[in-house]
mmCIF file with all atom_site columns, C-alpha atoms and ligand atoms in Angstrom:
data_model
loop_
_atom_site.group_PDB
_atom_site.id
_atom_site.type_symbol
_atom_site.label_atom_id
_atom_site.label_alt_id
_atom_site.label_comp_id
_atom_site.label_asym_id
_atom_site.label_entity_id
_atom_site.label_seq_id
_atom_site.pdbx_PDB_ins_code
_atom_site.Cartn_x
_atom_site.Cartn_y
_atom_site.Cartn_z
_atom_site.occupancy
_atom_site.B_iso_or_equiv
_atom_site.pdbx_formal_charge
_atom_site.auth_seq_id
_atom_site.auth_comp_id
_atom_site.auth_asym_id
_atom_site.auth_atom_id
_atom_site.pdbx_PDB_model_num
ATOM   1   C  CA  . UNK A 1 1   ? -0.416  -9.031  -29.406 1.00 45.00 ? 1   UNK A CA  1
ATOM   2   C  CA  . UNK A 1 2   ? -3.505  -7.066  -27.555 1.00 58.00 ? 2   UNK A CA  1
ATOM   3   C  CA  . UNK A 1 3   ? -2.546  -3.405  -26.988 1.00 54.00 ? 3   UNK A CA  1
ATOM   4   C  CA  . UNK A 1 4   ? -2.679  -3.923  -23.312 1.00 68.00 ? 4   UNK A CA  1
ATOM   5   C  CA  . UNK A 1 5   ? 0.208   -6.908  -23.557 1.00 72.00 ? 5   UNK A CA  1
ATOM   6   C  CA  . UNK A 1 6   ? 3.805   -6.155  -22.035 1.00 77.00 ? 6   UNK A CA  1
ATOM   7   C  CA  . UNK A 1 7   ? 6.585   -6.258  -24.554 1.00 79.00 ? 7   UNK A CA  1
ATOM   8   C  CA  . UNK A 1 8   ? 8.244   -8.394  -22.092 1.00 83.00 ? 8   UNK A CA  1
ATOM   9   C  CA  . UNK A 1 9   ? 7.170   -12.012 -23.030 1.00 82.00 ? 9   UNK A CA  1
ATOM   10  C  CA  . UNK A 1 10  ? 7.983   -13.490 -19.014 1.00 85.00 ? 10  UNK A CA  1
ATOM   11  C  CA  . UNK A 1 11  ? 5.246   -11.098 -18.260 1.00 87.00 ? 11  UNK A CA  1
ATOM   12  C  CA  . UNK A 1 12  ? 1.789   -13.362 -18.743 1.00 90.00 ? 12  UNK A CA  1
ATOM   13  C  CA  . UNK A 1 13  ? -0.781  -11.861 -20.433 1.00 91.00 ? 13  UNK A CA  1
ATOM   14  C  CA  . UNK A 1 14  ? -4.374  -10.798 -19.277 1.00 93.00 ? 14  UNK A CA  1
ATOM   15  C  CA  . UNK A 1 15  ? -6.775  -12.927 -20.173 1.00 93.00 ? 15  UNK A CA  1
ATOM   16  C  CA  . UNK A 1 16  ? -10.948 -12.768 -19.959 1.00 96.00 ? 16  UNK A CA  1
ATOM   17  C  CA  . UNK A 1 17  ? -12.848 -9.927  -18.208 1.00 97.00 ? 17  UNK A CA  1
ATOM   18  C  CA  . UNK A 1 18  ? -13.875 -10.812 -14.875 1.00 98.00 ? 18  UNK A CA  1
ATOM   19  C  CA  . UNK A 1 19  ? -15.169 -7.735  -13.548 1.00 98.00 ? 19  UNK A CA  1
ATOM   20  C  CA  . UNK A 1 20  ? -16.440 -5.129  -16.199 1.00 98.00 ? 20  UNK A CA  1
ATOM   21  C  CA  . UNK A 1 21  ? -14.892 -1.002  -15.634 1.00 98.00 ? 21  UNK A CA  1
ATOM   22  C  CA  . UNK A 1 22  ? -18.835 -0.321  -15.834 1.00 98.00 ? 22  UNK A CA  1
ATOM   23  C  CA  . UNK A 1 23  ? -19.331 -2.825  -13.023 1.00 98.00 ? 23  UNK A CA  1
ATOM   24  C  CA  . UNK A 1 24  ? -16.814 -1.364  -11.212 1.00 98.00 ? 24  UNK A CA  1
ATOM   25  C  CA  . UNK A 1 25  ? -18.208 1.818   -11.713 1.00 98.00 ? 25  UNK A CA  1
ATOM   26  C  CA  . UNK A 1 26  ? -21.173 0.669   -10.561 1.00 98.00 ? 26  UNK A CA  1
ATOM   27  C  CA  . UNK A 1 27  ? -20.187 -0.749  -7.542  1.00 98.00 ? 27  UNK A CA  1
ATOM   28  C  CA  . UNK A 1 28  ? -17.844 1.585   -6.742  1.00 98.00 ? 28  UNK A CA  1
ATOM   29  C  CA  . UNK A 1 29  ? -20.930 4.252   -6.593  1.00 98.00 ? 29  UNK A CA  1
ATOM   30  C  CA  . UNK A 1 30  ? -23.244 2.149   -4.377  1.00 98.00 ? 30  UNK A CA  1
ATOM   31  C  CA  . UNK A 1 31  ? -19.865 2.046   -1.782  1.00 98.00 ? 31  UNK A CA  1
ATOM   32  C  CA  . UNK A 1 32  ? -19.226 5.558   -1.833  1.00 98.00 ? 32  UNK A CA  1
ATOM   33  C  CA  . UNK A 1 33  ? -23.002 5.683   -0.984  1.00 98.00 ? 33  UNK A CA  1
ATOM   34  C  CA  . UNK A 1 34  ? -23.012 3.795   1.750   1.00 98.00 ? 34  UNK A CA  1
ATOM   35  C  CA  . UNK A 1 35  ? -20.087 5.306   3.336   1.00 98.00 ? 35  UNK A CA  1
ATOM   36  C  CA  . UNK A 1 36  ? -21.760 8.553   2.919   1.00 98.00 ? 36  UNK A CA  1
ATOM   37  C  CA  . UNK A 1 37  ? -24.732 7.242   4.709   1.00 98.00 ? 37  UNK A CA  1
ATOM   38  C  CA  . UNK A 1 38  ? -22.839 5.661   7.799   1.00 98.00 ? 38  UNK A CA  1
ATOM   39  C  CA  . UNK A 1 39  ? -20.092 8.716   8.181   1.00 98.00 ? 39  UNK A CA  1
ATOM   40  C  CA  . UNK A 1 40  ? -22.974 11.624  8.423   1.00 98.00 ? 40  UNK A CA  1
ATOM   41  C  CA  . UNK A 1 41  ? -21.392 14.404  9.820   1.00 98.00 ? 41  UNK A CA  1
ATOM   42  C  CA  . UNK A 1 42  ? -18.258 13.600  9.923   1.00 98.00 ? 42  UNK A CA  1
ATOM   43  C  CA  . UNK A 1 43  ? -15.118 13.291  8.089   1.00 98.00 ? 43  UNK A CA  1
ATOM   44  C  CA  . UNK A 1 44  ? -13.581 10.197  7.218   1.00 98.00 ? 44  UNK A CA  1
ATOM   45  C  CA  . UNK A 1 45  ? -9.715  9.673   6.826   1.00 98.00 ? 45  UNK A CA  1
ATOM   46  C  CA  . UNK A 1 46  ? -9.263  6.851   3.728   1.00 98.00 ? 46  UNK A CA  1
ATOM   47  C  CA  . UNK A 1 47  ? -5.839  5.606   3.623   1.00 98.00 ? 47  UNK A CA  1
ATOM   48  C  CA  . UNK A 1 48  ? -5.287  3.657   0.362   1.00 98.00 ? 48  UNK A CA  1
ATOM   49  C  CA  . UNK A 1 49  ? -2.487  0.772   0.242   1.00 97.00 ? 49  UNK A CA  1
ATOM   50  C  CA  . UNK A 1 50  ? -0.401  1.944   -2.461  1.00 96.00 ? 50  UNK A CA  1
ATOM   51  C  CA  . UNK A 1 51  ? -0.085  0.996   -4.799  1.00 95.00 ? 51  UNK A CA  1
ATOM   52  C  CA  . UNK A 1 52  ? -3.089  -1.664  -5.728  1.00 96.00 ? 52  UNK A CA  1
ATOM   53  C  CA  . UNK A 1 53  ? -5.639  0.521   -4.285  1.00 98.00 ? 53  UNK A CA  1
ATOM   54  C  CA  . UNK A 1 54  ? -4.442  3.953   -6.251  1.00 98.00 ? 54  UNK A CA  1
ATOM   55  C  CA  . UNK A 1 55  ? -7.391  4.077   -8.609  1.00 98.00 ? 55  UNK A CA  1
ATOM   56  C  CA  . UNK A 1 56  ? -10.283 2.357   -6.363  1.00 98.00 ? 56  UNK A CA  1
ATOM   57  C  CA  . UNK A 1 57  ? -9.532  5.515   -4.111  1.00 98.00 ? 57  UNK A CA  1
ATOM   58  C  CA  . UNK A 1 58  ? -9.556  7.876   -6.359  1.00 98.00 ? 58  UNK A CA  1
ATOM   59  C  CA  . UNK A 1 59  ? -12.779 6.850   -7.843  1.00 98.00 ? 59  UNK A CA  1
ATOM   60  C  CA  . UNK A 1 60  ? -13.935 5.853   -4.500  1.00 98.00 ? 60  UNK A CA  1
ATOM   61  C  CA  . UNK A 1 61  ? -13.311 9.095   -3.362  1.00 98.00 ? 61  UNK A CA  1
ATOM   62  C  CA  . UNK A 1 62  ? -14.763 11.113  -5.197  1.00 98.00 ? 62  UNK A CA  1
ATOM   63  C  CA  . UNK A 1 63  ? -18.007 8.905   -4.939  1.00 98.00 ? 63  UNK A CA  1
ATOM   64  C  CA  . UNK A 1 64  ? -18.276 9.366   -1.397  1.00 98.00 ? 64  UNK A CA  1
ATOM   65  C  CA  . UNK A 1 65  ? -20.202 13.188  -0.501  1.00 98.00 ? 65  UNK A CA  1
ATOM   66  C  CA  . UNK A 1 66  ? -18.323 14.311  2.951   1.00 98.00 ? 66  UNK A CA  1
ATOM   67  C  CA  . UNK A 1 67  ? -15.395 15.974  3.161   1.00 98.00 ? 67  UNK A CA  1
ATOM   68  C  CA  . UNK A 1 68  ? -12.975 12.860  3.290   1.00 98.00 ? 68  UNK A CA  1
ATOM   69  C  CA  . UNK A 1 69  ? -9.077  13.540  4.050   1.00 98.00 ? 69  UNK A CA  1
ATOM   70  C  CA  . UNK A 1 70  ? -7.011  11.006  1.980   1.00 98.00 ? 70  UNK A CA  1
ATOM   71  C  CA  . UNK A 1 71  ? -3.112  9.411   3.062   1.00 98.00 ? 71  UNK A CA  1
ATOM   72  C  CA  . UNK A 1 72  ? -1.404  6.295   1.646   1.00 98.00 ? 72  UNK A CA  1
ATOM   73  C  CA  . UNK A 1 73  ? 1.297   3.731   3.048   1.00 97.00 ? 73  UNK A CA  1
ATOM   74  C  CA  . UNK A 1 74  ? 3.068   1.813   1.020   1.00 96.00 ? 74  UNK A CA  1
ATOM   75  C  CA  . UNK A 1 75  ? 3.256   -1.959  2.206   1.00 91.00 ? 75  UNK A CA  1
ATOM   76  C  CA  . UNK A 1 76  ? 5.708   -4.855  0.971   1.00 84.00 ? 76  UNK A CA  1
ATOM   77  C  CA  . UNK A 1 77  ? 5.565   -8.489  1.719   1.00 74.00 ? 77  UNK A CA  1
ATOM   78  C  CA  . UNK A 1 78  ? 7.902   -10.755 1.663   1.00 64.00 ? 78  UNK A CA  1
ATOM   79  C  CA  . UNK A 1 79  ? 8.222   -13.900 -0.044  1.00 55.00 ? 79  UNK A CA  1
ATOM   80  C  CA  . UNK A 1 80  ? 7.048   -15.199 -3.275  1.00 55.00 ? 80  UNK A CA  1
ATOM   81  C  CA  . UNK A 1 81  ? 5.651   -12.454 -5.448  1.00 56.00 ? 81  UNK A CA  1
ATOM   82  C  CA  . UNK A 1 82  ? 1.981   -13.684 -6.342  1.00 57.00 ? 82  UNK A CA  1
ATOM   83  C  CA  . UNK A 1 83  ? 1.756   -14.747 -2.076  1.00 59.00 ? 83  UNK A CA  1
ATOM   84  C  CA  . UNK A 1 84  ? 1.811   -13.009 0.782   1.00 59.00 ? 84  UNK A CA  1
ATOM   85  C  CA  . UNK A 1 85  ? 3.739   -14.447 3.440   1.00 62.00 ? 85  UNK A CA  1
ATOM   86  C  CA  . UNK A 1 86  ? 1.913   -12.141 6.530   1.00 66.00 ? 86  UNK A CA  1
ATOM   87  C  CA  . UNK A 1 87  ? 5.799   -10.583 6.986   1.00 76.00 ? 87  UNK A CA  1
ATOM   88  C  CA  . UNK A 1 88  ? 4.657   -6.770  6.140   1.00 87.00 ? 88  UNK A CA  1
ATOM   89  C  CA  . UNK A 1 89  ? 6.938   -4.437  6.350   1.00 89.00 ? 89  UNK A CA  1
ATOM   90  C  CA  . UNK A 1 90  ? 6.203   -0.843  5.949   1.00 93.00 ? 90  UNK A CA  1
ATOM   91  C  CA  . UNK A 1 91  ? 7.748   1.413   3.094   1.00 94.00 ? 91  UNK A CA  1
ATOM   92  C  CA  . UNK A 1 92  ? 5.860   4.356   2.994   1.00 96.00 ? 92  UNK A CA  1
ATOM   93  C  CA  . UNK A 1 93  ? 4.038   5.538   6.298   1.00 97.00 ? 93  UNK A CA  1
ATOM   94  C  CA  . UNK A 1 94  ? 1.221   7.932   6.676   1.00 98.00 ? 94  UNK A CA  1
ATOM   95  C  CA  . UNK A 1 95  ? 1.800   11.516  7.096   1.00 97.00 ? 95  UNK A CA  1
ATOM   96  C  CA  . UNK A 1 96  ? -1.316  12.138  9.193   1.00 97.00 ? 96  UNK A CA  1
ATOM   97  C  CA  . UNK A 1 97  ? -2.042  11.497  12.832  1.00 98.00 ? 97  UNK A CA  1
ATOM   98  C  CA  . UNK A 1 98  ? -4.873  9.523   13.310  1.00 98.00 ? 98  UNK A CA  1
ATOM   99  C  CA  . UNK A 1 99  ? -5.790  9.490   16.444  1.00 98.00 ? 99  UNK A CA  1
ATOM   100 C  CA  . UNK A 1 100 ? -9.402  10.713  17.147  1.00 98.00 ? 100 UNK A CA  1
ATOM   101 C  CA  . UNK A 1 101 ? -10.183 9.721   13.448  1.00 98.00 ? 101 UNK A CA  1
ATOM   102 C  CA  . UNK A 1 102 ? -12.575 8.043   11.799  1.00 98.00 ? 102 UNK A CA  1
ATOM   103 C  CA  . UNK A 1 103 ? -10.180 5.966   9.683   1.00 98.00 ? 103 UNK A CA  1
ATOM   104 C  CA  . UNK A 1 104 ? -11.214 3.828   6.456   1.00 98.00 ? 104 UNK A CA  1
ATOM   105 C  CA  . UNK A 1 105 ? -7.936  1.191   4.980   1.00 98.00 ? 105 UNK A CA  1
ATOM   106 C  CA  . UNK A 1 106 ? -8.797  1.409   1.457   1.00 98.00 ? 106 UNK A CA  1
ATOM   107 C  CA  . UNK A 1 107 ? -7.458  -1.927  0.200   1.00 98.00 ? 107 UNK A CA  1
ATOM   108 C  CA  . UNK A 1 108 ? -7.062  -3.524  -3.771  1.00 97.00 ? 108 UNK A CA  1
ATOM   109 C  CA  . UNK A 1 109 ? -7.618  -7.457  -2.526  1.00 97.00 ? 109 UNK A CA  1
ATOM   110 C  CA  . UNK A 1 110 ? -7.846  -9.366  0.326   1.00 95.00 ? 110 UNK A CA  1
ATOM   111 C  CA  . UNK A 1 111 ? -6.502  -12.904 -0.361  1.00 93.00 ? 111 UNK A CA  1
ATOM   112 C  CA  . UNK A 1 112 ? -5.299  -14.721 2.625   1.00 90.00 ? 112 UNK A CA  1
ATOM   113 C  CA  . UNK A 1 113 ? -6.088  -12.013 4.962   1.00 91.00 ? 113 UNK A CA  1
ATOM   114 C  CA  . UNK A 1 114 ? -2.292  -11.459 6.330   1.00 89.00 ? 114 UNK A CA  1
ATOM   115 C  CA  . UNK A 1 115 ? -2.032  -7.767  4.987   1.00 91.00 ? 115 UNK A CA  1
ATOM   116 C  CA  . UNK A 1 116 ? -5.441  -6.572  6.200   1.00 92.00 ? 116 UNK A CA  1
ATOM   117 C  CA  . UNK A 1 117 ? -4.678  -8.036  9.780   1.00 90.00 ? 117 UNK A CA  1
ATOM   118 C  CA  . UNK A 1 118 ? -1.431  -7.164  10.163  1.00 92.00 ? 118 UNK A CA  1
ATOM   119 C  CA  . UNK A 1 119 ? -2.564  -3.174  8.927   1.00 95.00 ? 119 UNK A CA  1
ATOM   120 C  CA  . UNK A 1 120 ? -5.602  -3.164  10.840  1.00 95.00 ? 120 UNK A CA  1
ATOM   121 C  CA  . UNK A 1 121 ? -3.242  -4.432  14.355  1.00 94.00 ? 121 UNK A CA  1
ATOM   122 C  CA  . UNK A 1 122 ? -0.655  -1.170  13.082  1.00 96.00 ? 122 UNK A CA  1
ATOM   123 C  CA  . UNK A 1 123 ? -2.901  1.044   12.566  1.00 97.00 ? 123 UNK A CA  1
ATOM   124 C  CA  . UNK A 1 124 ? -5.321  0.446   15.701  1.00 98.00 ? 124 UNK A CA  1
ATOM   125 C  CA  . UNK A 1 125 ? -2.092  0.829   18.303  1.00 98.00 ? 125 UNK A CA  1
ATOM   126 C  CA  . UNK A 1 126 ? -2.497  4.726   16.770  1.00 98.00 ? 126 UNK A CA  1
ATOM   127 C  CA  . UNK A 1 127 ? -5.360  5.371   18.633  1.00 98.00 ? 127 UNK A CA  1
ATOM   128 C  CA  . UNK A 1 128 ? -7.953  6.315   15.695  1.00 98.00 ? 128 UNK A CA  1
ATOM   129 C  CA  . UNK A 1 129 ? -11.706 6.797   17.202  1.00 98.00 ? 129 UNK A CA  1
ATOM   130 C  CA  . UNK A 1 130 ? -12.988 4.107   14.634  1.00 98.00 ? 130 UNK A CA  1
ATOM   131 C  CA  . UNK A 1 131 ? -10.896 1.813   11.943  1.00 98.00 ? 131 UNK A CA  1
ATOM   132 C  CA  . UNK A 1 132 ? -12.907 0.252   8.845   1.00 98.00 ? 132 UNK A CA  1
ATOM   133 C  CA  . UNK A 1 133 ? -12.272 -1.616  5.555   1.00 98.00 ? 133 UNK A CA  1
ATOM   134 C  CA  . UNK A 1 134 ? -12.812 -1.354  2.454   1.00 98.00 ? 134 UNK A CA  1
ATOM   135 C  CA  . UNK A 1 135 ? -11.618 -3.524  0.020   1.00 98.00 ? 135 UNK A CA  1
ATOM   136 C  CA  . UNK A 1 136 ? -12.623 -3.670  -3.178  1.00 98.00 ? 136 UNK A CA  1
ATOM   137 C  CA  . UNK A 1 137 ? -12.067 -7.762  -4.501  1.00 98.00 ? 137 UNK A CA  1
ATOM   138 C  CA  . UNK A 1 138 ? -12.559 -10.666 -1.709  1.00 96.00 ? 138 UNK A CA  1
ATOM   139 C  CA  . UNK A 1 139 ? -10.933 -13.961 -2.834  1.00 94.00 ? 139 UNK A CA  1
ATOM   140 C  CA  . UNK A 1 140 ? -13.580 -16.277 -1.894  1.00 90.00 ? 140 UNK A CA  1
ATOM   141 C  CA  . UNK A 1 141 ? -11.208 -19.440 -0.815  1.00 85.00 ? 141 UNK A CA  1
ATOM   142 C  CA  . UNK A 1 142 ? -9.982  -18.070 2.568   1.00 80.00 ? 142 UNK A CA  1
ATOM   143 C  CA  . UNK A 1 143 ? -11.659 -18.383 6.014   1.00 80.00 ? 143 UNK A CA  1
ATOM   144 C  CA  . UNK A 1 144 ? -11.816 -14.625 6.369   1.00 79.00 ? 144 UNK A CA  1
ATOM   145 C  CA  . UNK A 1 145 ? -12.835 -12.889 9.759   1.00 80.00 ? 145 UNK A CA  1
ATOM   146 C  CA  . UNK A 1 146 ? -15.751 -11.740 8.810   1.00 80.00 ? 146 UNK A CA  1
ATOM   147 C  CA  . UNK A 1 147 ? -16.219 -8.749  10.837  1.00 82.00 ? 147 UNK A CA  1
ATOM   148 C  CA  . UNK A 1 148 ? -12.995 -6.741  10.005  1.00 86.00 ? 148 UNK A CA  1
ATOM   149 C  CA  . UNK A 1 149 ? -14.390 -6.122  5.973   1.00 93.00 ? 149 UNK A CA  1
ATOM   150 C  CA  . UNK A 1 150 ? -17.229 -3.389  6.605   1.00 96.00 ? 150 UNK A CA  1
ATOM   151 C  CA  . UNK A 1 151 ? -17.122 -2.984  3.114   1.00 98.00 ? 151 UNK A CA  1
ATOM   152 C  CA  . UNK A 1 152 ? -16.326 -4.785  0.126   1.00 97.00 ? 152 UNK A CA  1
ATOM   153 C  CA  . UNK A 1 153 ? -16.792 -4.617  -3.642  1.00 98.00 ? 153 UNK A CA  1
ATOM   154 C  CA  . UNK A 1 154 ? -16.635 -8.291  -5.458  1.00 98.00 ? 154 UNK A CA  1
ATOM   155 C  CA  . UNK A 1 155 ? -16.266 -11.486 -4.262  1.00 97.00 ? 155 UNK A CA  1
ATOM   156 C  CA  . UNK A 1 156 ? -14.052 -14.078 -6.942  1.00 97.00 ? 156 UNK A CA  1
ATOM   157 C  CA  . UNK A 1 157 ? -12.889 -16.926 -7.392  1.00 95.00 ? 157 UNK A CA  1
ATOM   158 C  CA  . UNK A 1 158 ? -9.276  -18.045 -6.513  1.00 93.00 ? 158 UNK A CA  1
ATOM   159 C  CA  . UNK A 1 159 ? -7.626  -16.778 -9.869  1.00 95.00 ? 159 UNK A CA  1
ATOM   160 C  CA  . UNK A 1 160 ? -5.297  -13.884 -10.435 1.00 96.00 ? 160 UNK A CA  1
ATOM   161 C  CA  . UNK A 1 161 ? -6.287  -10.604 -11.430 1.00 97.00 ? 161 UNK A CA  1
ATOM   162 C  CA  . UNK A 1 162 ? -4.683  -7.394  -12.557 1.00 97.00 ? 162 UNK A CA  1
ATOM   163 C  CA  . UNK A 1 163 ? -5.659  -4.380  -13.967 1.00 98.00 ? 163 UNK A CA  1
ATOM   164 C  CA  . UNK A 1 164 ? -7.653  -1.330  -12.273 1.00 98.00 ? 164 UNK A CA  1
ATOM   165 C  CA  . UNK A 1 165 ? -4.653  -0.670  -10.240 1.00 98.00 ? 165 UNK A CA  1
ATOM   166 C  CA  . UNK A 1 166 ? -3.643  -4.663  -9.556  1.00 97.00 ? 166 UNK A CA  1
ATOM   167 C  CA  . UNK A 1 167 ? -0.532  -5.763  -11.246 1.00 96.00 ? 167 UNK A CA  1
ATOM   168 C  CA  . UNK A 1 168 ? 1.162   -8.965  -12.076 1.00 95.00 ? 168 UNK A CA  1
ATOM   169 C  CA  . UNK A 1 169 ? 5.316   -7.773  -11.252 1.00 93.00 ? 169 UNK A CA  1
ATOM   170 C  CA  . UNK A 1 170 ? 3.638   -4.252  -12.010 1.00 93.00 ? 170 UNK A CA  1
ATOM   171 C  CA  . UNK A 1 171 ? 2.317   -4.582  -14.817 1.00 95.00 ? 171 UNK A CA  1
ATOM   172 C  CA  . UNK A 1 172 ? -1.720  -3.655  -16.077 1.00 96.00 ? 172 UNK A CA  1
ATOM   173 C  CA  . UNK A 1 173 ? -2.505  -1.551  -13.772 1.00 97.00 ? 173 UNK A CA  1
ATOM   174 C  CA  . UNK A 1 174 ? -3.795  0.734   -15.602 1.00 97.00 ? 174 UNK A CA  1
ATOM   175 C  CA  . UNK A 1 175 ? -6.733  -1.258  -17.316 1.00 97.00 ? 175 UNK A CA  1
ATOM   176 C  CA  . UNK A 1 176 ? -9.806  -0.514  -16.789 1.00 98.00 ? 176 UNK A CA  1
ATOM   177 C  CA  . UNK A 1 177 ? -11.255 -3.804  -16.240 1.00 98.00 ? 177 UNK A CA  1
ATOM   178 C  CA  . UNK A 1 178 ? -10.406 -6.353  -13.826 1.00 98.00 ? 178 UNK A CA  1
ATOM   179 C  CA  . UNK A 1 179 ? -8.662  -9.446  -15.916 1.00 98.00 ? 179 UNK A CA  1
ATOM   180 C  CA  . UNK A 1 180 ? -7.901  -12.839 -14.927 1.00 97.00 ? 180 UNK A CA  1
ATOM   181 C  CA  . UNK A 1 181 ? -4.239  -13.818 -15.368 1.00 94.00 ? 181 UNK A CA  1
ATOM   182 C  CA  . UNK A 1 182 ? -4.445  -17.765 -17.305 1.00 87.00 ? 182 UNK A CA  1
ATOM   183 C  CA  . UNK A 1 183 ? -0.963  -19.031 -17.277 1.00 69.00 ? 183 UNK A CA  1
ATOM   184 C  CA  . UNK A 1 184 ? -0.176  -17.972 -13.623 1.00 48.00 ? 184 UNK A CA  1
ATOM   185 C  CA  . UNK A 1 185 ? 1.372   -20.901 -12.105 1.00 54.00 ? 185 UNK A CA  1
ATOM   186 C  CA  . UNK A 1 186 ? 2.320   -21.417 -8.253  1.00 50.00 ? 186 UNK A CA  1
ATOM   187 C  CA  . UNK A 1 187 ? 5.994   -22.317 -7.494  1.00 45.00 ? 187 UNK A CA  1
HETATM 188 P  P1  . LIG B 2 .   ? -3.056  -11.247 1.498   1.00 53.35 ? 201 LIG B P1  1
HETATM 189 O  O1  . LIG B 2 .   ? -2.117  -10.725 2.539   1.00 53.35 ? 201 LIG B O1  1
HETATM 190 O  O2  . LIG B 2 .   ? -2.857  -12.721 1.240   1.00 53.35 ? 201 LIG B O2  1
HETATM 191 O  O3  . LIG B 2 .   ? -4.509  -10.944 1.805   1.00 53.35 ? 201 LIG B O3  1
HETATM 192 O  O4  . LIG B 2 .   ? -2.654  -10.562 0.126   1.00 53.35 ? 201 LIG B O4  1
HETATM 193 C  C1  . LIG B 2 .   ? -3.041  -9.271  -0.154  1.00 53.35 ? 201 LIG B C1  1
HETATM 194 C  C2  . LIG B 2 .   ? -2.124  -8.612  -1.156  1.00 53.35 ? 201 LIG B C2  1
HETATM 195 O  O5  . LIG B 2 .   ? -1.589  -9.549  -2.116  1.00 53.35 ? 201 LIG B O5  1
HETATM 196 C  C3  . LIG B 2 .   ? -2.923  -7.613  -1.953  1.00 53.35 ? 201 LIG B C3  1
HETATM 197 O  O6  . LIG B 2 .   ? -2.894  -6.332  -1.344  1.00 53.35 ? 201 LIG B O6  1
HETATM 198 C  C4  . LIG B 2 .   ? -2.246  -7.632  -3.297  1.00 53.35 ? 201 LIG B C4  1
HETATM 199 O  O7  . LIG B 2 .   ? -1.149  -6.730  -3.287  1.00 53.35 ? 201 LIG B O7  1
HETATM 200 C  C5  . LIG B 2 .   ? -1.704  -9.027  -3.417  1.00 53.35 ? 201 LIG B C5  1
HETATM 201 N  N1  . LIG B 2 .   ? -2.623  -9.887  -4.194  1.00 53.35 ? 201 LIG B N1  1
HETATM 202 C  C6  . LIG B 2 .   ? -3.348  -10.922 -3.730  1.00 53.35 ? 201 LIG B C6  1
HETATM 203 N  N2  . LIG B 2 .   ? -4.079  -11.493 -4.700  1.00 53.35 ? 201 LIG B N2  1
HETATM 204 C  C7  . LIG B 2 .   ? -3.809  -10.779 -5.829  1.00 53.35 ? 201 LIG B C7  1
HETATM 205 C  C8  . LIG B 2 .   ? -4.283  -10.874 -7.204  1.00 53.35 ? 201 LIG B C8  1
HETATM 206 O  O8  . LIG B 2 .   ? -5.100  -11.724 -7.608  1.00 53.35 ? 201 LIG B O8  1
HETATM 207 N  N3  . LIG B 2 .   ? -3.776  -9.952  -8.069  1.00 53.35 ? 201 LIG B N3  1
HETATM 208 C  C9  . LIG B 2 .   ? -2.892  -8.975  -7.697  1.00 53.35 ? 201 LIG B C9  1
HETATM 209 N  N4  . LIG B 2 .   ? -2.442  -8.856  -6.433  1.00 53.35 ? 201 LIG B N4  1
HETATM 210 C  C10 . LIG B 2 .   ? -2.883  -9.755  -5.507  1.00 53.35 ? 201 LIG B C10 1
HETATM 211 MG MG1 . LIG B 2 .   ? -1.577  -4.813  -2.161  1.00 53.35 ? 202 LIG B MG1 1
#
């Protein structure tokens, strides 16, 4: 058993590498560069999706040279656990106002697209002076609007991942590479 394997054997284990931690790290710097560029002078509000996106923000954040604010929300889907159904509800709300903000959804993976639209529609009707996204993995099987990612890290293939904050029924989050899940199987 790898050190990073639950004791629970219903929980699958992580299989290959698909995106390095020194990729990541790599990536992660050219975003927070960019952002840095196109938010001169001002002073971006990221709100991270708890709790996929918990340690792409932090690193994100601290990659990124203006004096960000940071919030979360918490966000649960219904329906089957590996598929979003588009039904979000809302667990854990922002604490800041952001209207008149220059607000960035920091975001773990877009796969269908349901989250990030139905987040982007919330958060808009709050009057912010600019909403972005950045998400940091793309599946690359959806018919995505293009427009609403301003910023994204890796595009993959259709396979689960977990680990730098992305879990399979919580679990891995805390590797430091992104790892395909083999045995996951749809119902
Ligand atoms: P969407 O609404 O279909 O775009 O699904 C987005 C959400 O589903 C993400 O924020 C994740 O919480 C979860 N998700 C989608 N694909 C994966 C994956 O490969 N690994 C872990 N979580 C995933
Ligand atoms: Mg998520």
């Amino acid at each position: 058993m790898s050190a990073y394997q639950s004791n629970n054997p219903d929980i699958p284990a992580p299989g290959r590498v698909l995106v390095s931690a020194e990729d990541l790290a790599k990536r992660v710097t050219v975003l927070g560069r960019e952002i840095t560029a196109d938010y001169a002078g001002r002073s971006p509000l990221l709100v991270g999706v708890l709790k996929g996106a918990f340690m792409f923000m932090s690193d994100l954040a601290r990659a990124i040279d203006l004096p960000v604010e940071l919030d979360f929300m918490a966000v649960s889907s219904y329906g089957h656990s590996t598929r979003s159904s588009g039904v979000v509800r809302i667990v854990k709300d922002l604490d800041l106002d952001l209207a008149g903000r220059d607000v960035i959804i920091v975001e773990d993976i877009v796969d269908s697209g349901l989250t990030l639209s139905y987040l982007r529609k919330n958060l808009l009707a709050r009057n912010p002076a600019s909403l972005e996204v950045c998400a940091l993995l793309v599946h690359n099987d959806h018919q995505l609007d293009e427009s609403i990612l301003r910023y994204e890290g890796f595009r993959i293939p259709p396979e689960f991942v977990v680990g730098y904050g992305l879990d399979v029924a919580q679990h891995y989050r805390n590797l430091s590479d992104i790892r395909v899940i083999e045995t996951e199987t749809d119902e």
